[in-house]
Coordinates of N, CA and C in Angstrom, one line a residue:
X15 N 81.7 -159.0 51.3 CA 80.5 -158.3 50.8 C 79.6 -158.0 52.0
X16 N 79.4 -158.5 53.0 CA 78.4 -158.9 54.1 C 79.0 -157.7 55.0
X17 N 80.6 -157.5 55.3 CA 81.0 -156.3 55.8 C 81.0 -155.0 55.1
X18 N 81.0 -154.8 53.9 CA 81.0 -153.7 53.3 C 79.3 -153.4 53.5
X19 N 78.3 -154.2 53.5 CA 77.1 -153.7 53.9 C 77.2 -153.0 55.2
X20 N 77.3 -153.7 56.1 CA 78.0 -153.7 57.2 C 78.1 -151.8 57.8
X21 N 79.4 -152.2 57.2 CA 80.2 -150.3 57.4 C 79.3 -149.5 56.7
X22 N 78.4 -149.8 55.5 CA 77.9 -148.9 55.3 C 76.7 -148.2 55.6
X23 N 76.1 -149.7 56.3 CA 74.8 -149.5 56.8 C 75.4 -148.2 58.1
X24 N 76.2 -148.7 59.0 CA 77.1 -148.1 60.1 C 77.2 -146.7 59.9
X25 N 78.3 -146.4 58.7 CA 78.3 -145.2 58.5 C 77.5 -144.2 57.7
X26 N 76.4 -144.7 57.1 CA 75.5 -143.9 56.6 C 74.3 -143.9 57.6
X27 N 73.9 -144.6 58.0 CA 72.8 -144.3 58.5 C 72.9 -143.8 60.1
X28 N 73.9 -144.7 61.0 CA 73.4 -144.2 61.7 C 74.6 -142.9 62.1
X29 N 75.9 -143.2 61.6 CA 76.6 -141.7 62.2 C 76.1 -140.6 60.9
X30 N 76.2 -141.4 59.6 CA 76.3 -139.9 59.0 C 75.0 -139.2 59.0
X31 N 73.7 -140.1 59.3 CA 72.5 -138.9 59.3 C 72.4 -138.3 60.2
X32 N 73.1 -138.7 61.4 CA 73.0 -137.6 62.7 C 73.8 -136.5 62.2
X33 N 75.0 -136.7 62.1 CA 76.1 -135.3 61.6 C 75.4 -134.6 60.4
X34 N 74.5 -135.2 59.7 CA 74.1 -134.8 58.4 C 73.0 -133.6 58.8
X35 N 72.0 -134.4 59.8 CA 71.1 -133.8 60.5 C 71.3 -132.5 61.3
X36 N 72.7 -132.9 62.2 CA 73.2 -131.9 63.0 C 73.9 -130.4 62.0
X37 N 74.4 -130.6 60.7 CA 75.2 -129.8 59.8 C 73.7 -129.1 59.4
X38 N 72.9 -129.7 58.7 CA 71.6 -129.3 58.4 C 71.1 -128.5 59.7
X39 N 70.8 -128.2 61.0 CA 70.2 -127.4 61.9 C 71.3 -126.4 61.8
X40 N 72.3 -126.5 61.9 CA 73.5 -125.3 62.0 C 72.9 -124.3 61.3
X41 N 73.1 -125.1 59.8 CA 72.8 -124.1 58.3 C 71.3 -123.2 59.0
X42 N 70.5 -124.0 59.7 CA 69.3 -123.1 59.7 C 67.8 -123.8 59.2
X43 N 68.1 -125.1 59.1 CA 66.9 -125.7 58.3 C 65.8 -126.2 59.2
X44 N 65.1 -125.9 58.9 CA 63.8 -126.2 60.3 C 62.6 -127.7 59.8
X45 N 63.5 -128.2 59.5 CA 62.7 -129.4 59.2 C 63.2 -130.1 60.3
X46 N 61.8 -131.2 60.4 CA 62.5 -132.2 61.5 C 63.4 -133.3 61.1
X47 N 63.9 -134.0 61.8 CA 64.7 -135.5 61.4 C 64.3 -136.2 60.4
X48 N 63.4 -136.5 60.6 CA 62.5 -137.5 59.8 C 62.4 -136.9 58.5
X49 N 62.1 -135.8 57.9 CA 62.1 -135.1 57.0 C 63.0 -134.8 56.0
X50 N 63.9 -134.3 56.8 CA 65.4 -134.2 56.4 C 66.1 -135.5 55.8
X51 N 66.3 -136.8 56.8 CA 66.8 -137.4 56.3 C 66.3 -138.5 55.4
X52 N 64.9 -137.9 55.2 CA 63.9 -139.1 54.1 C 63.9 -138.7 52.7
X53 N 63.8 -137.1 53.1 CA 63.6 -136.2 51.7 C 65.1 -135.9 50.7
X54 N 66.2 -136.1 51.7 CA 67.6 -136.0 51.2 C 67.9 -137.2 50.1
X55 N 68.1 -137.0 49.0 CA 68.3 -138.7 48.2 C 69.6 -138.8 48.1
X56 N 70.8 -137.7 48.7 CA 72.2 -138.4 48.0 C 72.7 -138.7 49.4
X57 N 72.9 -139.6 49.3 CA 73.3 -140.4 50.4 C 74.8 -140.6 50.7
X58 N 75.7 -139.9 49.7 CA 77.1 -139.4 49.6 C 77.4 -138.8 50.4
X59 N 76.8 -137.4 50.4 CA 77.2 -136.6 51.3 C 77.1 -137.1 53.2
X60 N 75.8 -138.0 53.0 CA 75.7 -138.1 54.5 C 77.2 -139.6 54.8
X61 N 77.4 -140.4 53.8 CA 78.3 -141.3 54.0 C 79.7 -141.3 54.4
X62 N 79.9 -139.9 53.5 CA 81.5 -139.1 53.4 C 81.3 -138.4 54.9
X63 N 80.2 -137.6 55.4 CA 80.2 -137.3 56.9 C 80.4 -138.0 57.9
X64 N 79.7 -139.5 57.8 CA 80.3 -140.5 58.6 C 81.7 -141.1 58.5
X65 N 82.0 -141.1 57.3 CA 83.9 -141.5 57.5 C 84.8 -140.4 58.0
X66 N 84.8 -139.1 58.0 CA 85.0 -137.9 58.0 C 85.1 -138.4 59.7
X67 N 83.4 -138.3 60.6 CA 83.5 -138.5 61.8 C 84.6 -139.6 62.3
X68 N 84.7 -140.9 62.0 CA 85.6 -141.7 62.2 C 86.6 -141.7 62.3
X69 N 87.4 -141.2 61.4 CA 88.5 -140.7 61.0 C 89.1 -139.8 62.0
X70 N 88.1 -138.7 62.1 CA 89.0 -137.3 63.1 C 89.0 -138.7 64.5
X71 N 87.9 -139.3 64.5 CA 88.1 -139.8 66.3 C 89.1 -140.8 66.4
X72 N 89.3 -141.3 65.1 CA 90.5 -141.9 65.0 C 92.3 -141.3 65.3
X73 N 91.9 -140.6 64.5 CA 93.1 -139.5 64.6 C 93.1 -138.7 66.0
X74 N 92.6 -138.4 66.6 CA 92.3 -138.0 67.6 C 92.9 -138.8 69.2
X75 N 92.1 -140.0 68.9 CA 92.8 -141.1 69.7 C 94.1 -141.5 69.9
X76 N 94.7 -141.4 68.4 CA 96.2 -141.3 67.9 C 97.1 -140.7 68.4
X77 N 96.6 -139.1 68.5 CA 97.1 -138.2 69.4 C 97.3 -138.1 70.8
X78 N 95.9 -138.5 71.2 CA 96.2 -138.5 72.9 C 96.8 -139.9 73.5
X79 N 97.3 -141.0 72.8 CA 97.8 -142.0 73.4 C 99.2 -142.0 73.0
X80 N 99.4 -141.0 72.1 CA 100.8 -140.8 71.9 C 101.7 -139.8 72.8

């Protein structure tokens, strides 16, 4: 239980709100950080962005040591 907080604290907050943040400036949105990721309430989408990130660098890793 204590790790599943854990990973999620990990991958929601701190990778998926950056990529969250970073996807949101692409699109065009001119809010700052703080705004963005306070005013956002589904916190799905920013959590699926952080596994998404992990995954490719995983996969990634996979590749080049192979």
């Amino acid at each position: 239980m204590i790790m599943e907080y854990v990973f999620k604290l990990i991958f929601t907050h701190l990778i998926g709100n950056n990529i969250y943040y970073l996807i949101r400036k692409l699109v065009g949105d001119k809010r700052n950080y703080k705004e963005i990721v306070s005013n956002e309430k589904e916190s799905g989408f920013r959590y699926f962005t952080g596994i998404l990130v992990i995954l490719t660098f995983i996969i990634f890793l996979v590749k080049c040591t192979s």
